[in-house]
């Protein structure tokens, strides 16, 4: 059995007002407290402005809070951005970097994602580094090439299992209701672990959690989470309802 502790992470994206955030994070905290000892770690990643609300709502439970992005620089003239130190100061333990929506909407390259991940790690946050191929790349048979290149380019040198999580999110599976087959997911995750080993060494790679993301839901979670190299999920749509997100976690 793997020593890697399964991480169930919710990416709320640009959803929720403060009342929703309070109800969602608070509802999960109630479930967590009632459950007692669980065999997974739970993380919620609200929009930056709702982080304090979520931090308050999960207080007293084991649920962690994370950001959805951070700037690569420590501070200064970057209007609209959030520094990793500010996320840490607000109560975050994690931050997602390089989500495909940021890579697309904000033109973030592997180099930028790597710098953001390094900023996160330097400030005591765990960087959840997202990678994944587009549908066109998949159709062209480039899935492994693309993910290998993204691991090589987006993961900072010297990353460790303690400060890094990889999220494999096929872009074509995000929010579409479509997923790769379980065999495909396992193959890509095993490949990613191998590429990670080249970058950070076999020991750290073996301990690093690799999440699957892309239309994970209460129906398909059990099968996906049972795969040997799948160490949790990064969940968008199904993380916005207490019952759905908790059901995903319970299928660990
Ligand atoms: C995501 O955006 O990280 C994601 C996986 O979304 P969804 O679960 O909605 O596909």
PDB file of C-alpha atoms and ligand atoms in Angstrom:
ATOM      1  CA  UNK A   1       0.000   0.000   0.000  1.00  0.00           C
ATOM      2  CA  UNK A   2       1.253   3.458  -0.869  1.00  0.00           C
ATOM      3  CA  UNK A   3       2.544   5.681   1.933  1.00  0.00           C
ATOM      4  CA  UNK A   4       1.272   8.717   0.066  1.00  0.00           C
ATOM      5  CA  UNK A   5      -1.636  10.324   1.878  1.00  0.00           C
ATOM      6  CA  UNK A   6      -4.537  10.843  -0.513  1.00  0.00           C
ATOM      7  CA  UNK A   7      -5.372  14.503  -1.104  1.00  0.00           C
ATOM      8  CA  UNK A   8      -8.891  15.521  -2.075  1.00  0.00           C
ATOM      9  CA  UNK A   9      -8.641  19.109  -3.306  1.00  0.00           C
ATOM     10  CA  UNK A  10     -11.496  21.376  -4.357  1.00  0.00           C
ATOM     11  CA  UNK A  11     -10.890  24.126  -6.893  1.00  0.00           C
ATOM     12  CA  UNK A  12     -13.794  26.524  -6.493  1.00  0.00           C
ATOM     13  CA  UNK A  13     -12.574  28.653  -9.422  1.00  0.00           C
ATOM     14  CA  UNK A  14     -14.424  31.998  -9.679  1.00  0.00           C
ATOM     15  CA  UNK A  15     -17.520  30.788  -7.829  1.00  0.00           C
ATOM     16  CA  UNK A  16     -19.270  31.630  -4.538  1.00  0.00           C
ATOM     17  CA  UNK A  17     -20.133  34.735  -2.581  1.00  0.00           C
ATOM     18  CA  UNK A  18     -19.237  34.920   1.093  1.00  0.00           C
ATOM     19  CA  UNK A  19     -22.436  33.223   2.306  1.00  0.00           C
ATOM     20  CA  UNK A  20     -21.853  30.325  -0.114  1.00  0.00           C
ATOM     21  CA  UNK A  21     -18.230  30.004   0.943  1.00  0.00           C
ATOM     22  CA  UNK A  22     -19.223  29.945   4.592  1.00  0.00           C
ATOM     23  CA  UNK A  23     -21.879  27.279   3.989  1.00  0.00           C
ATOM     24  CA  UNK A  24     -19.658  25.134   1.767  1.00  0.00           C
ATOM     25  CA  UNK A  25     -16.491  25.223   3.875  1.00  0.00           C
ATOM     26  CA  UNK A  26     -18.508  25.072   7.095  1.00  0.00           C
ATOM     27  CA  UNK A  27     -20.572  22.127   5.848  1.00  0.00           C
ATOM     28  CA  UNK A  28     -17.406  20.202   4.966  1.00  0.00           C
ATOM     29  CA  UNK A  29     -15.859  21.063   8.335  1.00  0.00           C
ATOM     30  CA  UNK A  30     -18.935  19.658  10.084  1.00  0.00           C
ATOM     31  CA  UNK A  31     -18.630  16.427   8.068  1.00  0.00           C
ATOM     32  CA  UNK A  32     -14.929  16.200   8.846  1.00  0.00           C
ATOM     33  CA  UNK A  33     -15.427  16.717  12.559  1.00  0.00           C
ATOM     34  CA  UNK A  34     -18.226  14.137  12.646  1.00  0.00           C
ATOM     35  CA  UNK A  35     -16.110  11.641  10.688  1.00  0.00           C
ATOM     36  CA  UNK A  36     -13.203  11.703  13.142  1.00  0.00           C
ATOM     37  CA  UNK A  37     -10.115   9.929  11.761  1.00  0.00           C
ATOM     38  CA  UNK A  38     -10.186   9.770   7.956  1.00  0.00           C
ATOM     39  CA  UNK A  39      -7.828   8.226   5.403  1.00  0.00           C
ATOM     40  CA  UNK A  40      -7.540  11.356   3.260  1.00  0.00           C
ATOM     41  CA  UNK A  41      -6.492  14.976   3.509  1.00  0.00           C
ATOM     42  CA  UNK A  42      -9.015  17.583   2.357  1.00  0.00           C
ATOM     43  CA  UNK A  43      -8.200  20.939   0.783  1.00  0.00           C
ATOM     44  CA  UNK A  44     -10.475  23.731  -0.450  1.00  0.00           C
ATOM     45  CA  UNK A  45      -9.203  26.467  -2.770  1.00  0.00           C
ATOM     46  CA  UNK A  46     -11.604  29.436  -2.842  1.00  0.00           C
ATOM     47  CA  UNK A  47     -11.167  32.667  -4.791  1.00  0.00           C
ATOM     48  CA  UNK A  48      -8.581  34.882  -3.022  1.00  0.00           C
ATOM     49  CA  UNK A  49     -11.150  37.270  -1.589  1.00  0.00           C
ATOM     50  CA  UNK A  50     -12.992  34.384   0.116  1.00  0.00           C
ATOM     51  CA  UNK A  51      -9.927  32.792   1.722  1.00  0.00           C
ATOM     52  CA  UNK A  52     -10.496  34.436   5.140  1.00  0.00           C
ATOM     53  CA  UNK A  53     -14.132  33.290   5.109  1.00  0.00           C
ATOM     54  CA  UNK A  54     -13.082  29.720   4.326  1.00  0.00           C
ATOM     55  CA  UNK A  55     -10.269  29.761   6.886  1.00  0.00           C
ATOM     56  CA  UNK A  56     -12.745  30.843   9.576  1.00  0.00           C
ATOM     57  CA  UNK A  57     -15.306  28.260   8.476  1.00  0.00           C
ATOM     58  CA  UNK A  58     -12.910  25.295   8.628  1.00  0.00           C
ATOM     59  CA  UNK A  59     -11.332  26.318  11.954  1.00  0.00           C
ATOM     60  CA  UNK A  60     -11.210  23.402  14.375  1.00  0.00           C
ATOM     61  CA  UNK A  61     -11.366  20.825  11.561  1.00  0.00           C
ATOM     62  CA  UNK A  62      -8.499  19.174   9.649  1.00  0.00           C
ATOM     63  CA  UNK A  63      -9.512  20.819   6.368  1.00  0.00           C
ATOM     64  CA  UNK A  64      -6.802  22.928   4.725  1.00  0.00           C
ATOM     65  CA  UNK A  65      -7.289  26.045   2.631  1.00  0.00           C
ATOM     66  CA  UNK A  66      -5.325  26.981  -0.481  1.00  0.00           C
ATOM     67  CA  UNK A  67      -5.070  29.730  -3.073  1.00  0.00           C
ATOM     68  CA  UNK A  68      -5.780  29.296  -6.776  1.00  0.00           C
ATOM     69  CA  UNK A  69      -2.726  31.238  -7.944  1.00  0.00           C
ATOM     70  CA  UNK A  70       0.133  33.359  -6.617  1.00  0.00           C
ATOM     71  CA  UNK A  71       2.592  35.816  -8.095  1.00  0.00           C
ATOM     72  CA  UNK A  72       6.185  34.765  -8.673  1.00  0.00           C
ATOM     73  CA  UNK A  73       7.564  37.886  -6.963  1.00  0.00           C
ATOM     74  CA  UNK A  74       7.605  38.516  -3.233  1.00  0.00           C
ATOM     75  CA  UNK A  75       5.795  41.871  -3.338  1.00  0.00           C
ATOM     76  CA  UNK A  76       5.538  45.177  -5.162  1.00  0.00           C
ATOM     77  CA  UNK A  77       3.935  46.736  -8.215  1.00  0.00           C
ATOM     78  CA  UNK A  78       1.721  43.870  -9.451  1.00  0.00           C
ATOM     79  CA  UNK A  79      -1.816  45.238  -9.368  1.00  0.00           C
ATOM     80  CA  UNK A  80      -4.447  42.585  -8.834  1.00  0.00           C
ATOM     81  CA  UNK A  81      -1.996  39.831  -7.950  1.00  0.00           C
ATOM     82  CA  UNK A  82      -1.476  37.979  -4.668  1.00  0.00           C
ATOM     83  CA  UNK A  83       1.905  37.093  -3.181  1.00  0.00           C
ATOM     84  CA  UNK A  84       2.582  33.625  -1.799  1.00  0.00           C
ATOM     85  CA  UNK A  85       3.473  35.193   1.561  1.00  0.00           C
ATOM     86  CA  UNK A  86       0.043  36.868   1.632  1.00  0.00           C
ATOM     87  CA  UNK A  87      -1.662  33.506   1.081  1.00  0.00           C
ATOM     88  CA  UNK A  88       0.407  31.980   3.855  1.00  0.00           C
ATOM     89  CA  UNK A  89      -0.387  34.909   6.127  1.00  0.00           C
ATOM     90  CA  UNK A  90      -4.114  34.493   5.395  1.00  0.00           C
ATOM     91  CA  UNK A  91      -4.020  30.891   6.596  1.00  0.00           C
ATOM     92  CA  UNK A  92      -3.316  28.926   3.409  1.00  0.00           C
ATOM     93  CA  UNK A  93      -1.173  25.820   3.336  1.00  0.00           C
ATOM     94  CA  UNK A  94      -1.336  25.212  -0.410  1.00  0.00           C
ATOM     95  CA  UNK A  95      -1.622  27.075  -3.696  1.00  0.00           C
ATOM     96  CA  UNK A  96      -2.601  25.814  -7.132  1.00  0.00           C
ATOM     97  CA  UNK A  97      -0.227  27.014  -9.869  1.00  0.00           C
ATOM     98  CA  UNK A  98      -0.383  26.548 -13.626  1.00  0.00           C
ATOM     99  CA  UNK A  99      -4.032  25.541 -13.841  1.00  0.00           C
ATOM    100  CA  UNK A 100      -4.912  25.216 -17.526  1.00  0.00           C
ATOM    101  CA  UNK A 101      -7.353  28.118 -17.184  1.00  0.00           C
ATOM    102  CA  UNK A 102      -4.452  30.326 -16.035  1.00  0.00           C
ATOM    103  CA  UNK A 103      -2.182  28.964 -18.740  1.00  0.00           C
ATOM    104  CA  UNK A 104      -4.875  29.807 -21.323  1.00  0.00           C
ATOM    105  CA  UNK A 105      -6.490  32.970 -19.918  1.00  0.00           C
ATOM    106  CA  UNK A 106      -3.245  34.561 -18.728  1.00  0.00           C
ATOM    107  CA  UNK A 107      -0.723  33.046 -21.116  1.00  0.00           C
ATOM    108  CA  UNK A 108       1.255  31.398 -18.327  1.00  0.00           C
ATOM    109  CA  UNK A 109       4.231  29.452 -19.658  1.00  0.00           C
ATOM    110  CA  UNK A 110       6.014  26.568 -17.936  1.00  0.00           C
ATOM    111  CA  UNK A 111       8.696  29.063 -16.919  1.00  0.00           C
ATOM    112  CA  UNK A 112       6.144  31.318 -15.203  1.00  0.00           C
ATOM    113  CA  UNK A 113       4.476  28.345 -13.508  1.00  0.00           C
ATOM    114  CA  UNK A 114       7.860  27.146 -12.250  1.00  0.00           C
ATOM    115  CA  UNK A 115       8.638  30.584 -10.797  1.00  0.00           C
ATOM    116  CA  UNK A 116       5.233  30.686  -9.086  1.00  0.00           C
ATOM    117  CA  UNK A 117       5.745  27.198  -7.667  1.00  0.00           C
ATOM    118  CA  UNK A 118       9.170  28.247  -6.367  1.00  0.00           C
ATOM    119  CA  UNK A 119       7.638  31.341  -4.722  1.00  0.00           C
ATOM    120  CA  UNK A 120       5.036  29.138  -3.066  1.00  0.00           C
ATOM    121  CA  UNK A 121       7.627  26.682  -1.765  1.00  0.00           C
ATOM    122  CA  UNK A 122       9.888  29.470  -0.497  1.00  0.00           C
ATOM    123  CA  UNK A 123       6.988  30.851   1.508  1.00  0.00           C
ATOM    124  CA  UNK A 124       6.063  27.569   3.150  1.00  0.00           C
ATOM    125  CA  UNK A 125       3.186  26.641   0.871  1.00  0.00           C
ATOM    126  CA  UNK A 126       2.740  23.363  -0.948  1.00  0.00           C
ATOM    127  CA  UNK A 127       2.620  24.084  -4.693  1.00  0.00           C
ATOM    128  CA  UNK A 128      -0.064  22.120  -6.546  1.00  0.00           C
ATOM    129  CA  UNK A 129       1.459  22.210 -10.029  1.00  0.00           C
ATOM    130  CA  UNK A 130      -1.056  21.530 -12.812  1.00  0.00           C
ATOM    131  CA  UNK A 131      -0.142  19.944 -16.113  1.00  0.00           C
ATOM    132  CA  UNK A 132      -2.139  18.301 -18.886  1.00  0.00           C
ATOM    133  CA  UNK A 133      -2.574  17.981 -22.625  1.00  0.00           C
ATOM    134  CA  UNK A 134      -5.215  19.607 -24.818  1.00  0.00           C
ATOM    135  CA  UNK A 135      -7.561  17.550 -26.951  1.00  0.00           C
ATOM    136  CA  UNK A 136      -5.610  18.422 -30.106  1.00  0.00           C
ATOM    137  CA  UNK A 137      -2.380  17.262 -28.478  1.00  0.00           C
ATOM    138  CA  UNK A 138      -4.061  14.039 -27.361  1.00  0.00           C
ATOM    139  CA  UNK A 139      -5.461  13.426 -30.836  1.00  0.00           C
ATOM    140  CA  UNK A 140      -1.984  13.978 -32.270  1.00  0.00           C
ATOM    141  CA  UNK A 141      -0.596  11.283 -29.957  1.00  0.00           C
ATOM    142  CA  UNK A 142       1.427  13.785 -27.955  1.00  0.00           C
ATOM    143  CA  UNK A 143      -0.020  13.204 -24.473  1.00  0.00           C
ATOM    144  CA  UNK A 144       3.165  11.844 -22.908  1.00  0.00           C
ATOM    145  CA  UNK A 145       5.434  14.340 -24.694  1.00  0.00           C
ATOM    146  CA  UNK A 146       3.355  17.292 -23.509  1.00  0.00           C
ATOM    147  CA  UNK A 147       3.150  16.128 -19.906  1.00  0.00           C
ATOM    148  CA  UNK A 148       6.849  15.280 -19.850  1.00  0.00           C
ATOM    149  CA  UNK A 149       7.737  18.736 -21.143  1.00  0.00           C
ATOM    150  CA  UNK A 150       5.467  20.382 -18.581  1.00  0.00           C
ATOM    151  CA  UNK A 151       7.012  18.418 -15.704  1.00  0.00           C
ATOM    152  CA  UNK A 152      10.510  19.319 -16.899  1.00  0.00           C
ATOM    153  CA  UNK A 153       9.588  22.992 -17.316  1.00  0.00           C
ATOM    154  CA  UNK A 154       7.123  23.669 -14.480  1.00  0.00           C
ATOM    155  CA  UNK A 155       8.619  21.857 -11.481  1.00  0.00           C
ATOM    156  CA  UNK A 156      11.332  23.836  -9.654  1.00  0.00           C
ATOM    157  CA  UNK A 157      14.707  22.146  -9.135  1.00  0.00           C
ATOM    158  CA  UNK A 158      15.006  20.907  -5.585  1.00  0.00           C
ATOM    159  CA  UNK A 159      11.259  20.364  -5.176  1.00  0.00           C
ATOM    160  CA  UNK A 160      10.347  17.754  -2.587  1.00  0.00           C
ATOM    161  CA  UNK A 161       7.372  15.544  -1.848  1.00  0.00           C
ATOM    162  CA  UNK A 162       6.669  17.781   1.149  1.00  0.00           C
ATOM    163  CA  UNK A 163       6.353  21.005  -0.822  1.00  0.00           C
ATOM    164  CA  UNK A 164       4.992  19.749  -4.140  1.00  0.00           C
ATOM    165  CA  UNK A 165       1.873  18.061  -5.472  1.00  0.00           C
ATOM    166  CA  UNK A 166       1.346  17.399  -9.190  1.00  0.00           C
ATOM    167  CA  UNK A 167      -2.160  17.580 -10.660  1.00  0.00           C
ATOM    168  CA  UNK A 168      -2.594  15.819 -14.001  1.00  0.00           C
ATOM    169  CA  UNK A 169      -5.564  17.505 -15.626  1.00  0.00           C
ATOM    170  CA  UNK A 170      -6.247  16.669 -19.271  1.00  0.00           C
ATOM    171  CA  UNK A 171      -7.567  20.010 -20.524  1.00  0.00           C
ATOM    172  CA  UNK A 172     -10.277  18.302 -22.574  1.00  0.00           C
ATOM    173  CA  UNK A 173     -11.623  16.583 -19.459  1.00  0.00           C
ATOM    174  CA  UNK A 174     -12.023  19.730 -17.355  1.00  0.00           C
ATOM    175  CA  UNK A 175     -15.672  20.636 -16.909  1.00  0.00           C
ATOM    176  CA  UNK A 176     -16.752  18.456 -19.841  1.00  0.00           C
ATOM    177  CA  UNK A 177     -18.008  15.306 -18.130  1.00  0.00           C
ATOM    178  CA  UNK A 178     -15.452  13.322 -20.137  1.00  0.00           C
ATOM    179  CA  UNK A 179     -12.493  11.466 -18.635  1.00  0.00           C
ATOM    180  CA  UNK A 180      -9.722   9.278 -20.002  1.00  0.00           C
ATOM    181  CA  UNK A 181     -10.130   5.561 -19.291  1.00  0.00           C
ATOM    182  CA  UNK A 182      -8.725   4.350 -15.996  1.00  0.00           C
ATOM    183  CA  UNK A 183      -5.941   2.563 -17.868  1.00  0.00           C
ATOM    184  CA  UNK A 184      -5.014   5.807 -19.640  1.00  0.00           C
ATOM    185  CA  UNK A 185      -5.006   7.743 -16.366  1.00  0.00           C
ATOM    186  CA  UNK A 186      -2.765   5.150 -14.700  1.00  0.00           C
ATOM    187  CA  UNK A 187      -0.376   5.110 -17.681  1.00  0.00           C
ATOM    188  CA  UNK A 188      -0.012   8.893 -17.676  1.00  0.00           C
ATOM    189  CA  UNK A 189       0.406   9.060 -13.898  1.00  0.00           C
ATOM    190  CA  UNK A 190       3.101   6.361 -13.955  1.00  0.00           C
ATOM    191  CA  UNK A 191       4.848   8.224 -16.762  1.00  0.00           C
ATOM    192  CA  UNK A 192       4.633  11.504 -14.814  1.00  0.00           C
ATOM    193  CA  UNK A 193       6.186   9.843 -11.766  1.00  0.00           C
ATOM    194  CA  UNK A 194       9.045   8.647 -13.958  1.00  0.00           C
ATOM    195  CA  UNK A 195       9.604  12.136 -15.381  1.00  0.00           C
ATOM    196  CA  UNK A 196       9.430  13.573 -11.892  1.00  0.00           C
ATOM    197  CA  UNK A 197      12.111  11.092 -10.791  1.00  0.00           C
ATOM    198  CA  UNK A 198      14.442  12.503 -13.464  1.00  0.00           C
ATOM    199  CA  UNK A 199      13.825  15.953 -12.065  1.00  0.00           C
ATOM    200  CA  UNK A 200      13.798  15.472  -8.272  1.00  0.00           C
ATOM    201  CA  UNK A 201      15.142  11.953  -7.774  1.00  0.00           C
ATOM    202  CA  UNK A 202      13.414   8.613  -7.478  1.00  0.00           C
ATOM    203  CA  UNK A 203      12.944   8.778  -3.694  1.00  0.00           C
ATOM    204  CA  UNK A 204      11.133  12.118  -3.709  1.00  0.00           C
ATOM    205  CA  UNK A 205       9.142  11.188  -6.812  1.00  0.00           C
ATOM    206  CA  UNK A 206       7.951   7.998  -5.126  1.00  0.00           C
ATOM    207  CA  UNK A 207       6.645  10.059  -2.194  1.00  0.00           C
ATOM    208  CA  UNK A 208       5.089  12.885  -4.249  1.00  0.00           C
ATOM    209  CA  UNK A 209       1.337  12.941  -4.618  1.00  0.00           C
ATOM    210  CA  UNK A 210      -0.001  13.017  -8.169  1.00  0.00           C
ATOM    211  CA  UNK A 211      -3.669  14.014  -8.345  1.00  0.00           C
ATOM    212  CA  UNK A 212      -6.039  13.374 -11.208  1.00  0.00           C
ATOM    213  CA  UNK A 213      -8.305  16.256 -12.232  1.00  0.00           C
ATOM    214  CA  UNK A 214     -10.978  16.541 -14.918  1.00  0.00           C
ATOM    215  CA  UNK A 215     -14.648  15.761 -14.354  1.00  0.00           C
ATOM    216  CA  UNK A 216     -14.028  13.682 -11.233  1.00  0.00           C
ATOM    217  CA  UNK A 217     -17.335  13.172  -9.443  1.00  0.00           C
ATOM    218  CA  UNK A 218     -18.984  10.876  -6.896  1.00  0.00           C
ATOM    219  CA  UNK A 219     -19.701   8.313  -9.642  1.00  0.00           C
ATOM    220  CA  UNK A 220     -16.221   7.885 -11.093  1.00  0.00           C
ATOM    221  CA  UNK A 221     -14.054   8.790  -8.077  1.00  0.00           C
ATOM    222  CA  UNK A 222     -13.799   5.318  -6.577  1.00  0.00           C
ATOM    223  CA  UNK A 223     -12.340   3.767  -9.705  1.00  0.00           C
ATOM    224  CA  UNK A 224      -9.956   6.663 -10.393  1.00  0.00           C
ATOM    225  CA  UNK A 225      -8.749   6.932  -6.800  1.00  0.00           C
ATOM    226  CA  UNK A 226      -8.031   3.200  -6.661  1.00  0.00           C
ATOM    227  CA  UNK A 227      -5.374   3.454  -9.390  1.00  0.00           C
ATOM    228  CA  UNK A 228      -1.836   2.744  -8.194  1.00  0.00           C
ATOM    229  CA  UNK A 229      -0.335   6.122  -9.126  1.00  0.00           C
ATOM    230  CA  UNK A 230      -3.392   8.294  -8.434  1.00  0.00           C
ATOM    231  CA  UNK A 231      -2.964   9.916  -5.036  1.00  0.00           C
ATOM    232  CA  UNK A 232      -6.071  12.039  -4.932  1.00  0.00           C
ATOM    233  CA  UNK A 233      -8.136  14.400  -7.015  1.00  0.00           C
ATOM    234  CA  UNK A 234      -8.316  18.047  -7.992  1.00  0.00           C
ATOM    235  CA  UNK A 235     -12.016  18.635  -8.352  1.00  0.00           C
ATOM    236  CA  UNK A 236     -13.817  21.620  -9.846  1.00  0.00           C
ATOM    237  CA  UNK A 237     -17.572  21.346 -10.404  1.00  0.00           C
ATOM    238  CA  UNK A 238     -18.147  18.568  -7.871  1.00  0.00           C
ATOM    239  CA  UNK A 239     -16.328  20.539  -5.156  1.00  0.00           C
ATOM    240  CA  UNK A 240     -19.072  23.167  -5.025  1.00  0.00           C
ATOM    241  CA  UNK A 241     -21.616  21.017  -3.203  1.00  0.00           C
ATOM    242  CA  UNK A 242     -20.913  19.634   0.263  1.00  0.00           C
ATOM    243  CA  UNK A 243     -22.563  16.278  -0.470  1.00  0.00           C
ATOM    244  CA  UNK A 244     -20.784  15.741  -3.782  1.00  0.00           C
ATOM    245  CA  UNK A 245     -17.338  16.710  -2.551  1.00  0.00           C
ATOM    246  CA  UNK A 246     -17.719  14.680   0.603  1.00  0.00           C
ATOM    247  CA  UNK A 247     -18.909  11.692  -1.441  1.00  0.00           C
ATOM    248  CA  UNK A 248     -15.755  11.921  -3.572  1.00  0.00           C
ATOM    249  CA  UNK A 249     -13.629  11.962  -0.421  1.00  0.00           C
ATOM    250  CA  UNK A 250     -15.519   9.060   1.095  1.00  0.00           C
ATOM    251  CA  UNK A 251     -14.753   6.940  -1.941  1.00  0.00           C
ATOM    252  CA  UNK A 252     -11.035   6.957  -1.043  1.00  0.00           C
TER     253      UNK A 252
HETATM  254  C1  LIG B   1     -10.448  21.797 -12.439  1.00  0.00           C
HETATM  255  O1  LIG B   1     -10.769  22.865 -12.895  1.00  0.00           O
HETATM  256  O2  LIG B   1      -9.373  21.708 -11.812  1.00  0.00           O
HETATM  257  C2  LIG B   1     -11.330  20.655 -12.651  1.00  0.00           C
HETATM  258  C3  LIG B   1     -10.835  19.459 -12.556  1.00  0.00           C
HETATM  259  O3  LIG B   1     -12.643  20.927 -12.961  1.00  0.00           O
HETATM  260  P1  LIG B   1     -13.837  19.848 -13.126  1.00  0.00           P
HETATM  261  O4  LIG B   1     -13.742  18.908 -11.967  1.00  0.00           O
HETATM  262  O5  LIG B   1     -15.080  20.671 -13.096  1.00  0.00           O
HETATM  263  O6  LIG B   1     -13.594  19.152 -14.418  1.00  0.00           O
END
